Coordinates of C-alpha atoms in Angstrom, one line a residue:
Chain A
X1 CA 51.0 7.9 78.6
X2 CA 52.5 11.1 78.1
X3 CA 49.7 13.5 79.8
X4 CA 49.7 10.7 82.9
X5 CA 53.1 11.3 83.2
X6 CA 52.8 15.2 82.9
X7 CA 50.5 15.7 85.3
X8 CA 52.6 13.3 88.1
X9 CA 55.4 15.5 87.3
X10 CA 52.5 18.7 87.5
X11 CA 51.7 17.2 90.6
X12 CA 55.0 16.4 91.8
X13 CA 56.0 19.9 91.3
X14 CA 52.9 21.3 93.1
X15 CA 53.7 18.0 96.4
X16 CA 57.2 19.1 96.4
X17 CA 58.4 22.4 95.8
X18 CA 61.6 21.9 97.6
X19 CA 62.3 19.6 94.3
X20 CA 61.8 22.9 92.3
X21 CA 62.9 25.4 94.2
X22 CA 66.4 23.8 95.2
X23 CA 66.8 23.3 91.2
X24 CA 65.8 26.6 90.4
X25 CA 68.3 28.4 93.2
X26 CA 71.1 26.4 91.5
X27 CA 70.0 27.9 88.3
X28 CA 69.5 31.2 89.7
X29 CA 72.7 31.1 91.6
X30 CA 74.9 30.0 88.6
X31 CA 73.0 33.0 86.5
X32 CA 74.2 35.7 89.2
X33 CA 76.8 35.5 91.5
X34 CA 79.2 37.0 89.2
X35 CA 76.8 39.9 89.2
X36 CA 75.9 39.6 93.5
X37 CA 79.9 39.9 93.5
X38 CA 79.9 43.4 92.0
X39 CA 77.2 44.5 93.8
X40 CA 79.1 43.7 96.9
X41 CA 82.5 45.8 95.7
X42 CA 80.8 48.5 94.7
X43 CA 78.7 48.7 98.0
X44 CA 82.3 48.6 99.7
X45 CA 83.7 51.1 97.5
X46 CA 80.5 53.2 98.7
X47 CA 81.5 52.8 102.2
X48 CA 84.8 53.5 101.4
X49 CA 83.6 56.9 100.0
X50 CA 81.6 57.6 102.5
X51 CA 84.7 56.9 105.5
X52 CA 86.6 59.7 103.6
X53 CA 83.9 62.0 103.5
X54 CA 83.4 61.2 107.1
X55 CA 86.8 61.7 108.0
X56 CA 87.4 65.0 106.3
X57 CA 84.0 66.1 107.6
X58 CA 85.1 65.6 111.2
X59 CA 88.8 66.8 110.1
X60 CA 87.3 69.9 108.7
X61 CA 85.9 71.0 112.0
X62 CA 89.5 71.6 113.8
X63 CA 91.7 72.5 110.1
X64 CA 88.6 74.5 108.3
X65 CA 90.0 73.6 105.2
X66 CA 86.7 74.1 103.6
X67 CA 87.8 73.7 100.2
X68 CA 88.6 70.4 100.3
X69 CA 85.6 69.1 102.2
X70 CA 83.1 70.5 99.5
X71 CA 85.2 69.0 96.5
X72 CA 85.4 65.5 98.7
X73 CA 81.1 66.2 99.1
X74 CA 80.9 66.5 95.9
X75 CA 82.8 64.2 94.3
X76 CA 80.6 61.5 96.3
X77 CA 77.7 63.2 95.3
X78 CA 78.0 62.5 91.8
X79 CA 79.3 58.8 92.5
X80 CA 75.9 58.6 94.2
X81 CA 73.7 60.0 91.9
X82 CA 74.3 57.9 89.0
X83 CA 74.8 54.6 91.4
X84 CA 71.2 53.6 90.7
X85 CA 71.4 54.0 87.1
X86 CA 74.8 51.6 87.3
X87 CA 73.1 49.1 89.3
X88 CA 70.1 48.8 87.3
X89 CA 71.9 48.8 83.8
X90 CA 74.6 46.4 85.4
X91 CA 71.4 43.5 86.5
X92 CA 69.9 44.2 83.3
X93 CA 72.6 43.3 80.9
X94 CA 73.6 40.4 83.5
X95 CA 69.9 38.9 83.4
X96 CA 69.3 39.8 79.8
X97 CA 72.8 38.5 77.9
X98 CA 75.3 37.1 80.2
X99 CA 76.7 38.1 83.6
X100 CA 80.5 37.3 82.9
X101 CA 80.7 40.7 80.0
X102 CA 78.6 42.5 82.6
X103 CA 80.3 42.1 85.7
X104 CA 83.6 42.9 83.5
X105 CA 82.3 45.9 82.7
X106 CA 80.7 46.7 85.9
X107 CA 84.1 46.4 87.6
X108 CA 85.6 48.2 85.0
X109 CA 83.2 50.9 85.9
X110 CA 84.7 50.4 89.5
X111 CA 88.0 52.0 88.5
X112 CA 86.8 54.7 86.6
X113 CA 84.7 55.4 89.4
X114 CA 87.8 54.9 92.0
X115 CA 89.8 57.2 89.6
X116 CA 87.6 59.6 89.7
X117 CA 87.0 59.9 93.5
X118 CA 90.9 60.5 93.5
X119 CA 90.9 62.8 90.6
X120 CA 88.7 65.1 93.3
X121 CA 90.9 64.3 96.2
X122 CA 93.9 65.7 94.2
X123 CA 94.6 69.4 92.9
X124 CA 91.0 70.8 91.7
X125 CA 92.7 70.2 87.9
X126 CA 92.6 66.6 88.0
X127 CA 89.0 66.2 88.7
X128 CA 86.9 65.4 85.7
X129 CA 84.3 68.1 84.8
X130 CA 81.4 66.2 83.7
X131 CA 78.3 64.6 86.0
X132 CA 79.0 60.8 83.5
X133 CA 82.3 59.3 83.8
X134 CA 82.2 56.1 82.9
X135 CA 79.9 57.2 80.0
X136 CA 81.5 54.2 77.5
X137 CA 80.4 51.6 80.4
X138 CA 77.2 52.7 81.0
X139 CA 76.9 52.6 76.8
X140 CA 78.1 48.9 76.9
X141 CA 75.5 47.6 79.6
X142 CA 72.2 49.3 77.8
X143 CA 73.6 48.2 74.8
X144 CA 74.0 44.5 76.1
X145 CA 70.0 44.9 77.6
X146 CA 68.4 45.8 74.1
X147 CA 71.0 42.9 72.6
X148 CA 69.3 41.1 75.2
X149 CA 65.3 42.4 74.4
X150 CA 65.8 42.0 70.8
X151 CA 67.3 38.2 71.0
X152 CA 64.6 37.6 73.7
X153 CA 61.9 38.5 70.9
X154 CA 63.6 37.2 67.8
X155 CA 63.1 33.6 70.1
X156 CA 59.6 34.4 70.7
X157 CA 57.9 35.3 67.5
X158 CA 60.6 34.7 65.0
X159 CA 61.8 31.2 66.1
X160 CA 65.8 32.0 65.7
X161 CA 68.0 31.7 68.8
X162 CA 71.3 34.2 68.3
X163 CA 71.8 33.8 71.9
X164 CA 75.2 31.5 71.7
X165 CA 76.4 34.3 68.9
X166 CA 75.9 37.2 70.7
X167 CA 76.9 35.9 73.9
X168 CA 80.6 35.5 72.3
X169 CA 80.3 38.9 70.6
X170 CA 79.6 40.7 73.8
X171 CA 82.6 38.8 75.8
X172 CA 84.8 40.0 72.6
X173 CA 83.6 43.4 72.3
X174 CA 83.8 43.8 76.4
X175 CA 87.4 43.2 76.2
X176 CA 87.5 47.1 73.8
X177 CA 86.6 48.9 77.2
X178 CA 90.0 48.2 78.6
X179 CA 91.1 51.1 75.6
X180 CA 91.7 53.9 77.6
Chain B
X1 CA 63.4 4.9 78.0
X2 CA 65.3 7.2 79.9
X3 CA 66.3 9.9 77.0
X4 CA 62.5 9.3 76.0
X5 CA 61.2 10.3 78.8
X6 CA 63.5 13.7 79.4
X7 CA 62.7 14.2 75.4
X8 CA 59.4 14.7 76.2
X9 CA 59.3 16.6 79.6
X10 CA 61.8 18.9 77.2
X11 CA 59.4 19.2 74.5
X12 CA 56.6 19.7 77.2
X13 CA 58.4 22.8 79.0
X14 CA 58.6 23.9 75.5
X15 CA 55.4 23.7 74.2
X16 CA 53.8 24.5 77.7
X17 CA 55.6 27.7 78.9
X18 CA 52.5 28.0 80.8
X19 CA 53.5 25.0 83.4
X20 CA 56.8 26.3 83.9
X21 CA 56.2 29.7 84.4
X22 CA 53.2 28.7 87.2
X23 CA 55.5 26.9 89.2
X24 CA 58.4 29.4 89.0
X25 CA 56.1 32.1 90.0
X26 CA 55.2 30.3 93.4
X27 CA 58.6 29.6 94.0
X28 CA 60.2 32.9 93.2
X29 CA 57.2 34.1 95.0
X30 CA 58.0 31.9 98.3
X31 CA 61.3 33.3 98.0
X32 CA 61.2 37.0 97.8
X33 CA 57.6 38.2 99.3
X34 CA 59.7 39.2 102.7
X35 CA 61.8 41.4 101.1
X36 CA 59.2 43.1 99.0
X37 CA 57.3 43.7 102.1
X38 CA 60.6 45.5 103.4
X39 CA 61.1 47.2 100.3
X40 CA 57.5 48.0 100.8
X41 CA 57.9 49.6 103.9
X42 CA 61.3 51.7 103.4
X43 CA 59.4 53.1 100.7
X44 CA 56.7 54.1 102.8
X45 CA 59.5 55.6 105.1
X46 CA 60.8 57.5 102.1
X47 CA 57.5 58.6 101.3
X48 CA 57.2 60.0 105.0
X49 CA 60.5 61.7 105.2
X50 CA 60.0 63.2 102.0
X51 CA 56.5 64.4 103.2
X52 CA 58.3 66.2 106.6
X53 CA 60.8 67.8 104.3
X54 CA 57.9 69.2 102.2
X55 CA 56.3 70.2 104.9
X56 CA 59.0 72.0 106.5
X57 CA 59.9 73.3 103.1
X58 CA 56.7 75.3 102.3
X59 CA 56.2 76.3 106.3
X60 CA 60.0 77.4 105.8
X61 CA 58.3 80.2 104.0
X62 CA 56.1 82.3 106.4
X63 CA 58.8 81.1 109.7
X64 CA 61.9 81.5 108.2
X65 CA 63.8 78.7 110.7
X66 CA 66.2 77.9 107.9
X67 CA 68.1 75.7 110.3
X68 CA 65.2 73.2 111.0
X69 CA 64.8 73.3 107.4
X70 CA 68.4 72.5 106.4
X71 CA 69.0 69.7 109.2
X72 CA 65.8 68.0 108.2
X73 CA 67.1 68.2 104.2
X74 CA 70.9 67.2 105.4
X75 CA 69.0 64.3 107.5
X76 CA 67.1 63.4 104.1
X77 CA 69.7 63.2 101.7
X78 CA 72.3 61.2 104.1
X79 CA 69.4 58.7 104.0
X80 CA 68.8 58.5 100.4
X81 CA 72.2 58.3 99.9
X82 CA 72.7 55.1 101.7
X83 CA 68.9 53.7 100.3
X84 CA 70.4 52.6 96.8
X85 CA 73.5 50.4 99.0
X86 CA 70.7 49.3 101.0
X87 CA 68.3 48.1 98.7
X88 CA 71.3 46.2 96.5
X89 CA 72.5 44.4 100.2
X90 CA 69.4 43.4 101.5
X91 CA 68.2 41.7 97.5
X92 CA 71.3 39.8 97.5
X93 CA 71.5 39.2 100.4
X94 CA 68.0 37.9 100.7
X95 CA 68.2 35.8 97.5
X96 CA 71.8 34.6 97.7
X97 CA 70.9 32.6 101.2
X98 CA 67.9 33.2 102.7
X99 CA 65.2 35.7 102.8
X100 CA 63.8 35.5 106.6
X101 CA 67.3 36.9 108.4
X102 CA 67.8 39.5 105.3
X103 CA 64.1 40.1 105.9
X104 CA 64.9 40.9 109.6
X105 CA 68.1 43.1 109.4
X106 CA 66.2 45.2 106.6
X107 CA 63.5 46.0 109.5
X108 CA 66.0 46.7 111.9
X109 CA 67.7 49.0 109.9
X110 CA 64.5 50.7 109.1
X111 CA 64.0 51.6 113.0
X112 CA 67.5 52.7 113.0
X113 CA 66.9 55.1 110.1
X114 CA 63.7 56.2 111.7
X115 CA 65.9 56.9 115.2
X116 CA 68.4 58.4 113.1
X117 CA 65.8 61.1 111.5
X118 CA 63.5 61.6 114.3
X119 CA 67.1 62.5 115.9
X120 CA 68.3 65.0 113.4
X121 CA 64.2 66.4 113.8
X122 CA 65.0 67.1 117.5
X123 CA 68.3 69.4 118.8
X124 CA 71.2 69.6 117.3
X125 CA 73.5 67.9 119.8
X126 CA 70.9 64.6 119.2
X127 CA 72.1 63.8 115.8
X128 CA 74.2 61.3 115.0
X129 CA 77.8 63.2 113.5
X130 CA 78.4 60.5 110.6
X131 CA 77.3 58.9 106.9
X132 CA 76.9 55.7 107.8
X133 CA 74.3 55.0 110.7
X134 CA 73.0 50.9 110.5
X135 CA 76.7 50.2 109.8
X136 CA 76.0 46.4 111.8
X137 CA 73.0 46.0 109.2
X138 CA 75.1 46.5 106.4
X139 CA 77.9 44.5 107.3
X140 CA 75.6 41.8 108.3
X141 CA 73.9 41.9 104.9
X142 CA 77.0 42.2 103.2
X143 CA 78.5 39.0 105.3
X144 CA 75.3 37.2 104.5
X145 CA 75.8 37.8 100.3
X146 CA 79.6 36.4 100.5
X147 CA 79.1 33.3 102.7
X148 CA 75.6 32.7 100.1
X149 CA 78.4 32.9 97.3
X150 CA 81.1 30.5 99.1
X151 CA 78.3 28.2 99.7
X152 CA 77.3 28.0 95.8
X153 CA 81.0 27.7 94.6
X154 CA 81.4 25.3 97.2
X155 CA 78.3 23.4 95.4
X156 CA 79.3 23.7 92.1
X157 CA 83.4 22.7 92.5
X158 CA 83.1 20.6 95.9
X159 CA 80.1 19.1 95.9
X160 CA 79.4 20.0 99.1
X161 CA 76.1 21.5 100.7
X162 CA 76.2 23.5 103.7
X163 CA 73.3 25.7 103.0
X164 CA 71.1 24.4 105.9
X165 CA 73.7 24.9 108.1
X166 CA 74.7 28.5 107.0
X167 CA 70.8 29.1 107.3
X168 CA 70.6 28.0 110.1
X169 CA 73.7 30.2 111.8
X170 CA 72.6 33.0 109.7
X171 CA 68.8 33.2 111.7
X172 CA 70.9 32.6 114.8
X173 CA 73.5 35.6 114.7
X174 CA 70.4 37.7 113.6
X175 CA 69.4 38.2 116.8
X176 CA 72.3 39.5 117.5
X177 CA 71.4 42.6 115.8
X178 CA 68.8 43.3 118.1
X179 CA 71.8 44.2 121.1
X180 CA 72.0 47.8 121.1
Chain C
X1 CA 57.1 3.8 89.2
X2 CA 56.5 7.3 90.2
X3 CA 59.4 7.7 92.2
X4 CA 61.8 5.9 90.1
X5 CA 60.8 8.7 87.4
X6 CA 61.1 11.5 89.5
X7 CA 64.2 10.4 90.7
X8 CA 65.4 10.1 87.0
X9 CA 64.2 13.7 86.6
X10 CA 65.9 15.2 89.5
X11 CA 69.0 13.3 88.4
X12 CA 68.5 14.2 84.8
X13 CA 67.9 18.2 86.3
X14 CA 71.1 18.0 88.6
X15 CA 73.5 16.3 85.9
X16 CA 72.0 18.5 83.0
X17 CA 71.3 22.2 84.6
X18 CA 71.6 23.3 81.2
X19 CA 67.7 22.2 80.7
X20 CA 66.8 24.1 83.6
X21 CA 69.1 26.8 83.0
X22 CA 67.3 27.2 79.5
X23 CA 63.6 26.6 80.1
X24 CA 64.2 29.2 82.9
X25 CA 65.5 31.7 80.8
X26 CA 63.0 32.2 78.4
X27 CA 60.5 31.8 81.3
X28 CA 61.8 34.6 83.2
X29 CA 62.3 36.8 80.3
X30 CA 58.7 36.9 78.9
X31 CA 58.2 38.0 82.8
X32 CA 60.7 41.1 82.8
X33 CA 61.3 42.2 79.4
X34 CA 58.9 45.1 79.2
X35 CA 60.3 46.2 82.8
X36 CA 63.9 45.7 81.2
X37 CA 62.5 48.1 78.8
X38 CA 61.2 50.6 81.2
X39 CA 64.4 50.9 82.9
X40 CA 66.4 51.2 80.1
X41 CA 64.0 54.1 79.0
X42 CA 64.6 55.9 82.7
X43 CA 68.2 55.3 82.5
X44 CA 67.9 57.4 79.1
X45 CA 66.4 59.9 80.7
X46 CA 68.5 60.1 83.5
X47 CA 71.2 61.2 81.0
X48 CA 69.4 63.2 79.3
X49 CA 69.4 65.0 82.7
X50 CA 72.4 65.0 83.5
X51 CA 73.6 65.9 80.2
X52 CA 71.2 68.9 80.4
X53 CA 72.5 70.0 83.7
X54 CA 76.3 69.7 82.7
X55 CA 75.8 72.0 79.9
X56 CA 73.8 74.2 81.9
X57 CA 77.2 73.9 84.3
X58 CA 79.5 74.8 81.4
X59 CA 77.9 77.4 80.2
X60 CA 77.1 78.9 83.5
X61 CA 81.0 79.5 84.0
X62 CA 81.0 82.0 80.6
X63 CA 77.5 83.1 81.4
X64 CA 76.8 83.4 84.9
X65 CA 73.2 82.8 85.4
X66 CA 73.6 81.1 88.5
X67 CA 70.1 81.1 88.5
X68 CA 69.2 78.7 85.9
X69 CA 71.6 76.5 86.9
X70 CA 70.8 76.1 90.6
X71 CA 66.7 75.7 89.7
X72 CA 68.1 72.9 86.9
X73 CA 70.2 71.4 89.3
X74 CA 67.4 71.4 91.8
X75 CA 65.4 69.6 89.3
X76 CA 67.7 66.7 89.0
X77 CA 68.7 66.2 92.6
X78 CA 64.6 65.8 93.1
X79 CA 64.4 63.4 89.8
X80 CA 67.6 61.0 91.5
X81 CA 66.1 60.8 95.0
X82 CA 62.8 59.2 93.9
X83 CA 64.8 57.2 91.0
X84 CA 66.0 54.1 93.6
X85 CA 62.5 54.6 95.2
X86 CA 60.5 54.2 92.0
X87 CA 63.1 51.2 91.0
X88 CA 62.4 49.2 93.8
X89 CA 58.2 49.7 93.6
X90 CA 58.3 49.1 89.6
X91 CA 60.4 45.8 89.7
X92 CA 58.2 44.6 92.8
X93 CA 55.2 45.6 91.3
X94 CA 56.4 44.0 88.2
X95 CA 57.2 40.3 90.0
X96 CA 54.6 40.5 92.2
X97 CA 51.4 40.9 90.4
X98 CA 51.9 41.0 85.8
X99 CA 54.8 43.2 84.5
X100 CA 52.8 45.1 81.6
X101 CA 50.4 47.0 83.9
X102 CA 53.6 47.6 86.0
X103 CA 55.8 48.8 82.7
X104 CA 52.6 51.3 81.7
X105 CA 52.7 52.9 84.9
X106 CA 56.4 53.0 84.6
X107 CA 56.3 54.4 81.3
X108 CA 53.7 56.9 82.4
X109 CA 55.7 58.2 85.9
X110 CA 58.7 58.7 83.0
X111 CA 56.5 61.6 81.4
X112 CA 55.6 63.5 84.4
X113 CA 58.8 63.5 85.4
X114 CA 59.7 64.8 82.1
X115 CA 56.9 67.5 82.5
X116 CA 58.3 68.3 86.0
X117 CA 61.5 68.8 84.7
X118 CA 61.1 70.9 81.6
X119 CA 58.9 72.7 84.1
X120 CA 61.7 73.6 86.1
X121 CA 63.6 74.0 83.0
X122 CA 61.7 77.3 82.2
X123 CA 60.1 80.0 85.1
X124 CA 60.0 79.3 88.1
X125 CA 56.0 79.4 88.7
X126 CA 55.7 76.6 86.8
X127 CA 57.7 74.1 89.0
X128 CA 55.7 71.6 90.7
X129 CA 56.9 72.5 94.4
X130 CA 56.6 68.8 95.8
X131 CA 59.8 66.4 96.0
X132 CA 56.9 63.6 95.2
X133 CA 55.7 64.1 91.6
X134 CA 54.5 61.1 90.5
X135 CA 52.7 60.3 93.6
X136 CA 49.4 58.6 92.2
X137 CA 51.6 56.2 90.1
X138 CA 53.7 55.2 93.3
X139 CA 50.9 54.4 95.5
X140 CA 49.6 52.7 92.3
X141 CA 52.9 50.5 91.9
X142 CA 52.7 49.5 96.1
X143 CA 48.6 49.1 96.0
X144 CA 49.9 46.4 92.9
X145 CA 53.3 45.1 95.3
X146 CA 50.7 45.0 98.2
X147 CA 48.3 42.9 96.4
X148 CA 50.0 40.5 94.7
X149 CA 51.7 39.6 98.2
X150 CA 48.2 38.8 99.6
X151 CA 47.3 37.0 96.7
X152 CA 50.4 34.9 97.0
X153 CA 49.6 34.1 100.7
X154 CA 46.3 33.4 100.0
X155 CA 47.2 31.2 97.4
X156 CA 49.8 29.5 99.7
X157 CA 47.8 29.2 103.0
X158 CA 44.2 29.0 101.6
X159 CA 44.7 27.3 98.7
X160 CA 42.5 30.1 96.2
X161 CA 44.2 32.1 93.1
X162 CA 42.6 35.3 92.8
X163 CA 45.8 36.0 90.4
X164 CA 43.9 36.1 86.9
X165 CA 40.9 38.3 88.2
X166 CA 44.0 40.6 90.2
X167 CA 45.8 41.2 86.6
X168 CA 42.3 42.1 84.8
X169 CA 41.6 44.3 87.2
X170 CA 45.1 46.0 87.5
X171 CA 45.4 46.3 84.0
X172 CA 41.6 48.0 83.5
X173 CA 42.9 50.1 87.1
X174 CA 46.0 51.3 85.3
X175 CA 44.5 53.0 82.6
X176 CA 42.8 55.2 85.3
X177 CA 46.4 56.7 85.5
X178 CA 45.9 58.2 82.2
X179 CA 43.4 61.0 83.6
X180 CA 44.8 64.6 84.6

């Protein structure tokens, strides 16, 4: 009885994969929009960037206030380089823990980000020295993915699910990176 | 009969990882082989800009036109700047609502980045002054990721389903990127 | 009787995501852990980098070997404009075809671009002059993207899975990535 009614439901899934796939993009969905919502403010803050580099680019060209151009370049530059490394620590921890402590942290990484790009604009001692800001955000998200890893093995070969524990330990501990 | 029969379908998904993970794979598979083949191909366009700046790099040498050199490298890293934004639209995009339109801005942002190099490559007065060239793709993209997010809260708190429609819009007004 | 229980299943799925939700989890885990892995390993690195070349910035202000500090910073611009590039190909690569080929090549484009940077690190005749390190294990990643999209048509329009003999043979292929 119950290998007939397996393989109608095998075969119903393999007949109908709208039956599975709608399913699964609900499931999917609910997993990542938090995440897909991040993504999208960051890639606005990026344009953002971009507009005021633009702007001071074609401003610079009439004022020749050189100066401020190459701290405005450079600032971006940085905010660039380590945009890959945010997004892909940011899906990790989302897909590996839980999205809501993620995206949290992700737009808390937002405003350091948008505090630094300021921190340029302003007097060349407000800008922030280092190539990491956000260092403590970046720490949070890796450490959510090996959380993550290691709970995804422990449920593998060991048998134990921490999953439910660590999910409320990571939206506690989430709620430290608002210390400034 | 009912909890029975979900009982066992449960203990079935467990003990069978092997029947879930099949179907998933076709159906993640269905939904996402469009934009790898995009992903595909801007890495291929990477690969080739990368090539023409190496090339210009080590013929730099013996020629000493430093100013073909530096527009090709400015021309280079404006484009890698934007690839990370890019990459993060056209994924969430593609997965949030549907992959055939996010599938078909990605291309067409392609050729513009391919106009936009072969433009700096040329004179001077060719190339195009700002950051943010495919400016239309990315605002698509990004207009396809929120209305695929509206659409799944709608879902979840309303109950309603307008995915087909927004699908259906969505392939429509992507022709409308092909207007210069 | 078939559709009555199918019906039940798809009623029991939509009122109880949390069995979906679940079963998918672990399902898509045991696909993208190792590649989880891999990118936390690369993120890692990339701050190892950066710390590298912030201390190299520091000093340099005492100092004043502008030298060593332009060749090192050189170094990392290279290393961050393949990073999104060799992102997108692993995670593809990864989904597409099996993820522990995918993570092994990963694992192995990590050390040569830790070769090619402690190259840069010390003379400069020992620099690779390229932007494209790494180049065998890219095409390696695509060939893997580009094969397990034809597999996946094949399998949807001709109705033959090549996929187990495609993962025995990437897997024996990827080894070949080991020789000088």
């Amino acid at each position: 009885m119950l290998s007939v009614m397996l393989n109608m439901i095998r075969q119903q899934s393999e007949t109908d994969p709208q039956f599975m796939k709608e399913n699964m993009f609900v499931a999917v969905m609910d997993n990542i929009f938090l995440l897909v919502l991040v993504t999208l403010l960051s890639v606005v803050q990026n344009v953002f960037f971009a507009l005021k580099v633009e702007k001071e680019c074609t401003g610079q060209q009439s004022k020749h206030n050189s100066a401020a151009f190459e701290r405005l370049s450079c600032a971006n530059r940085n905010c660039m380089d380590t945009y890959p490394t945010f997004l892909a620590v940011l899906w990790c921890a989302g897909i590996c823990l839980s999205q809501a402590p993620a995206a949290f942290a992700g737009i808390i990484y937002l405003v350091v980000r948008q505090k630094y790009f300021v921190g340029y604009l302003g007097q060349t001692c407000q800008s922030t020295p280092g190539f990491l800001f956000g260092k403590r955000v970046l720490f949070f998200l890796s450490l959510m993915c090996v959380v993550g890893i290691i709970n995804h093995l422990m449920l593998t070969y060991g048998g134990s699910d921490y999953k439910e524990y660590t999910q409320t330990i990571t939206k506690a501990a989430s709620t430290l990176l608002l210390l400034p």
